[in-house]
Coordinates of C-alpha atoms in Angstrom, one line a residue:
X1 CA 84.2 23.0 -9.9
X2 CA 81.2 24.1 -7.9
X3 CA 79.3 21.3 -6.2
X4 CA 76.2 23.4 -6.4
X5 CA 76.2 23.3 -10.2
X6 CA 73.2 21.7 -11.9
X7 CA 75.2 20.5 -14.9
X8 CA 75.3 16.7 -15.5
X9 CA 78.1 15.1 -13.5
X10 CA 79.9 11.8 -13.0
X11 CA 81.1 10.8 -9.5
X12 CA 83.8 8.6 -11.0
X13 CA 85.0 11.4 -13.3
X14 CA 85.1 13.8 -10.4
X15 CA 87.5 11.5 -8.6
X16 CA 89.7 11.4 -11.7
X17 CA 89.9 15.1 -12.1
X18 CA 93.4 16.4 -11.3
X19 CA 94.9 12.9 -10.9
X20 CA 97.8 12.2 -13.4
X21 CA 97.6 9.0 -15.3
X22 CA 101.2 7.8 -15.9
X23 CA 102.6 7.2 -19.4
X24 CA 106.1 6.4 -20.8
X25 CA 107.2 4.5 -17.7
X26 CA 106.2 7.5 -15.5
X27 CA 108.0 10.2 -17.5
X28 CA 104.8 11.5 -19.1
X29 CA 101.2 11.8 -17.9
X30 CA 97.7 12.6 -18.9
X31 CA 95.5 14.6 -16.4
X32 CA 91.8 15.2 -16.8
X33 CA 91.7 18.9 -15.8
X34 CA 87.9 19.4 -16.2
X35 CA 84.9 18.1 -18.1
X36 CA 81.5 19.4 -19.1
X37 CA 78.6 17.1 -19.5
X38 CA 78.0 13.3 -19.4
X39 CA 75.8 10.7 -21.0
X40 CA 72.8 12.7 -19.8
X41 CA 74.1 15.7 -21.9
X42 CA 74.2 13.6 -25.0
X43 CA 70.6 12.3 -24.4
X44 CA 69.4 15.8 -23.6
X45 CA 70.9 17.2 -26.8
X46 CA 69.3 14.5 -28.8
X47 CA 65.8 14.9 -27.3
X48 CA 65.7 18.7 -27.0
X49 CA 64.2 19.0 -30.6
X50 CA 61.1 17.1 -29.7
X51 CA 60.9 17.8 -25.9
X52 CA 60.9 14.3 -24.5
X53 CA 62.4 13.7 -21.1
X54 CA 62.1 11.6 -18.0
X55 CA 63.2 8.4 -19.7
X56 CA 64.8 5.4 -17.9
X57 CA 68.5 4.6 -17.9
X58 CA 68.0 1.7 -20.3
X59 CA 66.1 4.0 -22.7
X60 CA 68.8 6.6 -22.6
X61 CA 71.5 3.9 -23.2
X62 CA 69.6 2.6 -26.2
X63 CA 69.3 6.1 -27.6
X64 CA 73.1 6.7 -27.2
X65 CA 73.8 3.4 -29.0
X66 CA 71.3 4.4 -31.8
X67 CA 73.1 7.8 -32.2
X68 CA 76.5 6.1 -32.3
X69 CA 75.3 3.4 -34.7
X70 CA 73.9 5.9 -37.1
X71 CA 76.8 8.3 -36.9
X72 CA 75.0 11.3 -35.4
X73 CA 77.3 14.1 -34.4
X74 CA 75.8 17.2 -32.7
X75 CA 74.5 15.4 -29.6
X76 CA 78.0 14.3 -28.8
X77 CA 79.3 17.8 -29.1
X78 CA 77.4 18.6 -25.8
X79 CA 80.3 17.0 -23.8
X80 CA 83.7 18.5 -23.7
X81 CA 87.1 17.7 -22.0
X82 CA 90.2 19.6 -20.9
X83 CA 93.4 17.6 -20.5
X84 CA 96.9 18.5 -19.4
X85 CA 99.5 16.2 -21.0
X86 CA 103.2 15.9 -20.4
X87 CA 104.6 14.4 -23.5
X88 CA 107.5 14.6 -26.0
X89 CA 107.2 17.4 -28.5
X90 CA 107.0 15.0 -31.5
X91 CA 103.9 13.3 -29.9
X92 CA 102.2 16.7 -29.3
X93 CA 101.9 17.2 -33.0
X94 CA 99.3 14.4 -33.2
X95 CA 97.2 16.4 -30.8
X96 CA 97.8 20.0 -32.1
X97 CA 97.0 19.1 -35.7
X98 CA 93.5 18.0 -34.6
X99 CA 91.9 21.2 -36.0
X100 CA 88.7 21.2 -33.9
X101 CA 90.6 21.1 -30.7
X102 CA 92.0 24.1 -28.7
X103 CA 95.4 23.9 -27.2
X104 CA 98.2 25.8 -25.4
X105 CA 101.8 24.6 -25.3
X106 CA 103.8 25.1 -22.1
X107 CA 107.5 25.1 -22.9
X108 CA 110.0 24.0 -20.2
X109 CA 111.8 26.9 -18.5
X110 CA 113.3 25.2 -15.4
X111 CA 113.8 21.5 -15.7
X112 CA 114.4 20.3 -19.2
X113 CA 113.9 16.6 -19.8
X114 CA 114.2 14.4 -22.9
X115 CA 112.5 11.2 -23.7
X116 CA 114.9 8.4 -24.7
X117 CA 113.3 5.2 -26.1
X118 CA 114.3 1.9 -24.6
X119 CA 115.7 0.9 -28.0
X120 CA 118.4 3.6 -27.8
X121 CA 121.5 3.3 -25.7
X122 CA 121.2 6.2 -23.1
X123 CA 124.9 6.7 -22.8
X124 CA 125.2 7.4 -26.6
X125 CA 122.6 10.2 -26.6
X126 CA 122.7 11.8 -23.1
X127 CA 125.9 13.8 -23.7
X128 CA 124.2 15.6 -26.6
X129 CA 121.1 16.3 -24.5
X130 CA 123.3 17.6 -21.6
X131 CA 125.0 20.1 -24.0
X132 CA 121.6 21.4 -25.1
X133 CA 120.5 21.8 -21.5
X134 CA 123.7 23.7 -20.6
X135 CA 123.2 26.1 -23.5
X136 CA 119.6 26.8 -22.5
X137 CA 120.6 27.3 -18.8
X138 CA 123.4 29.6 -19.8
X139 CA 121.1 31.7 -21.9
X140 CA 118.6 32.0 -19.0
X141 CA 121.3 32.9 -16.5
X142 CA 122.6 35.6 -18.8
X143 CA 119.1 37.1 -19.1
X144 CA 118.9 36.3 -22.8
X145 CA 115.7 35.4 -24.5
X146 CA 115.6 31.7 -24.0
X147 CA 112.7 31.4 -26.4
X148 CA 115.2 31.8 -29.2
X149 CA 117.0 28.7 -28.1
X150 CA 113.9 26.6 -28.1
X151 CA 114.3 26.3 -31.8
X152 CA 117.2 23.9 -31.3
X153 CA 115.3 21.6 -29.0
X154 CA 114.9 18.1 -30.5
X155 CA 111.5 16.5 -30.9
X156 CA 112.1 14.3 -27.8
X157 CA 112.0 17.2 -25.3
X158 CA 109.1 17.0 -22.8
X159 CA 106.5 19.8 -23.0
X160 CA 103.1 20.2 -21.4
X161 CA 100.0 20.6 -23.4
X162 CA 96.6 22.0 -22.4
X163 CA 94.2 20.3 -24.8
X164 CA 90.4 21.0 -25.0
X165 CA 88.1 19.1 -27.3
X166 CA 84.4 18.1 -27.5
X167 CA 83.4 14.5 -27.4
X168 CA 82.4 14.1 -31.1
X169 CA 85.8 15.3 -32.3
X170 CA 87.6 13.4 -29.6
X171 CA 86.0 10.1 -30.7
X172 CA 87.1 10.8 -34.3
X173 CA 90.6 11.7 -33.0
X174 CA 90.8 8.4 -31.1
X175 CA 89.6 6.4 -34.0
X176 CA 92.2 7.9 -36.4
X177 CA 95.2 8.0 -34.1
X178 CA 94.7 4.4 -33.0
X179 CA 95.4 3.4 -36.6
X180 CA 98.9 4.9 -36.3
X181 CA 101.5 2.2 -35.4
X182 CA 103.1 4.2 -32.6
X183 CA 103.1 2.5 -29.2
X184 CA 104.0 5.7 -27.3
X185 CA 100.9 7.5 -28.7
X186 CA 98.7 4.5 -27.8
X187 CA 99.6 5.0 -24.1
X188 CA 98.1 8.5 -24.2
X189 CA 95.0 7.4 -26.2
X190 CA 94.4 4.6 -23.6
X191 CA 94.4 7.3 -20.8
X192 CA 92.0 9.4 -22.7
X193 CA 89.7 6.4 -23.2
X194 CA 89.8 5.9 -19.4
X195 CA 88.6 9.5 -18.9
X196 CA 85.9 9.0 -21.5
X197 CA 84.8 5.8 -19.7
X198 CA 84.5 7.7 -16.4
X199 CA 82.7 10.8 -17.8
X200 CA 80.3 9.1 -20.3
X201 CA 80.3 5.3 -19.8
X202 CA 77.4 4.6 -22.2
X203 CA 79.1 6.6 -24.9
X204 CA 82.4 4.7 -24.3
X205 CA 80.6 1.4 -24.6
X206 CA 78.8 2.3 -27.8
X207 CA 82.0 3.8 -29.3
X208 CA 83.9 0.6 -28.4
X209 CA 81.2 -1.7 -29.9
X210 CA 80.5 0.2 -33.1
X211 CA 83.7 2.0 -34.0
X212 CA 86.8 0.6 -32.3
X213 CA 85.7 -3.0 -32.6
X214 CA 83.3 -2.6 -35.5
X215 CA 84.2 -3.6 -39.0
X216 CA 83.3 -2.1 -42.4
X217 CA 82.2 -4.5 -45.1
X218 CA 83.1 -4.2 -48.8
X219 CA 80.8 -5.5 -51.5
X220 CA 82.5 -8.9 -51.8
X221 CA 82.1 -9.4 -48.0
X222 CA 78.4 -8.6 -48.2
X223 CA 77.8 -11.0 -51.0
X224 CA 79.6 -13.8 -49.1
X225 CA 77.6 -13.1 -46.0
X226 CA 74.3 -13.0 -48.0
X227 CA 75.0 -16.5 -49.4
X228 CA 75.6 -17.9 -45.9
X229 CA 72.7 -16.1 -44.2
X230 CA 70.1 -17.4 -46.8
X231 CA 70.4 -20.8 -45.2
X232 CA 69.9 -19.7 -41.6
X233 CA 66.6 -19.8 -39.8
X234 CA 65.1 -16.4 -38.8
X235 CA 64.3 -17.6 -35.2
X236 CA 67.9 -18.8 -34.8
X237 CA 69.2 -15.5 -35.8
X238 CA 67.0 -13.8 -33.2
X239 CA 68.2 -16.1 -30.5
X240 CA 71.8 -15.6 -31.3
X241 CA 71.3 -11.8 -31.4
X242 CA 69.8 -11.9 -27.9
X243 CA 72.7 -14.1 -26.6
X244 CA 75.3 -11.4 -27.6
X245 CA 73.2 -8.7 -25.8
X246 CA 71.7 -6.9 -28.8
X247 CA 68.6 -4.8 -28.0
X248 CA 65.3 -5.2 -29.8
X249 CA 66.1 -2.1 -32.0
X250 CA 69.6 -3.5 -32.9
X251 CA 68.1 -6.8 -33.7
X252 CA 65.4 -5.4 -36.0
X253 CA 68.1 -3.3 -37.8
X254 CA 70.2 -6.3 -38.2
X255 CA 67.3 -8.3 -39.7
X256 CA 66.6 -5.4 -42.1
X257 CA 70.2 -5.4 -43.2
X258 CA 70.1 -9.2 -43.7
X259 CA 67.0 -8.8 -46.0
X260 CA 68.8 -6.0 -47.9
X261 CA 71.9 -8.2 -48.3
X262 CA 70.0 -11.2 -49.5
X263 CA 67.9 -9.1 -52.0
X264 CA 71.1 -7.6 -53.4
X265 CA 73.0 -10.8 -53.6

């Protein structure tokens, strides 16, 4: 990346580019290959329609939190990421079936490795994997098309994946994939979150607060909250909101929600 570029940059993300983040006890990794944009790109994308600029960092952060809170999408599409992942084939399906992303699979041609979970006795499965390796090596040495033999590879074979995605769709990907009870996938998601935190820390913070840690309420929950909130003093609510770091805009929205809850209860 050219240092003379005028595009928004992050010094912490620049240090992360090209540095593998280890997964699966060091057998796999996630590498941030490149990124375009930052928090400033999201803010610029949101404000371009009405021409405002030269805002303070606090104002930009509040805007990003507003955009995340109200589920805006297009401003977050101004940021994009390119990752290189080394992972078992079966995990790669979680990334490649994310339709908005672009990807390229790099199949192993020299060293062929397989991931063996800790719950499986290595001695019981390694002989089978060694036979598959010998078959592929023999095909390559005989100048045969080794691609034909890739069809017999098990889902635990390690491949490399070049994966490109914009921030909006990456946030949706993270939200949905974290719901899958698969510890191996979570290791890769955690690495991607670290890259997000370096590239766009305000977006990471807002995403964590409103999406990853936020909760949806059903009607019965709303009615229960409304009954409890009726007895609370308005000033006390304002004080508690400030204690937990809510901005003035967040607090006003919260109070508006409370009035709506109590009126519908």
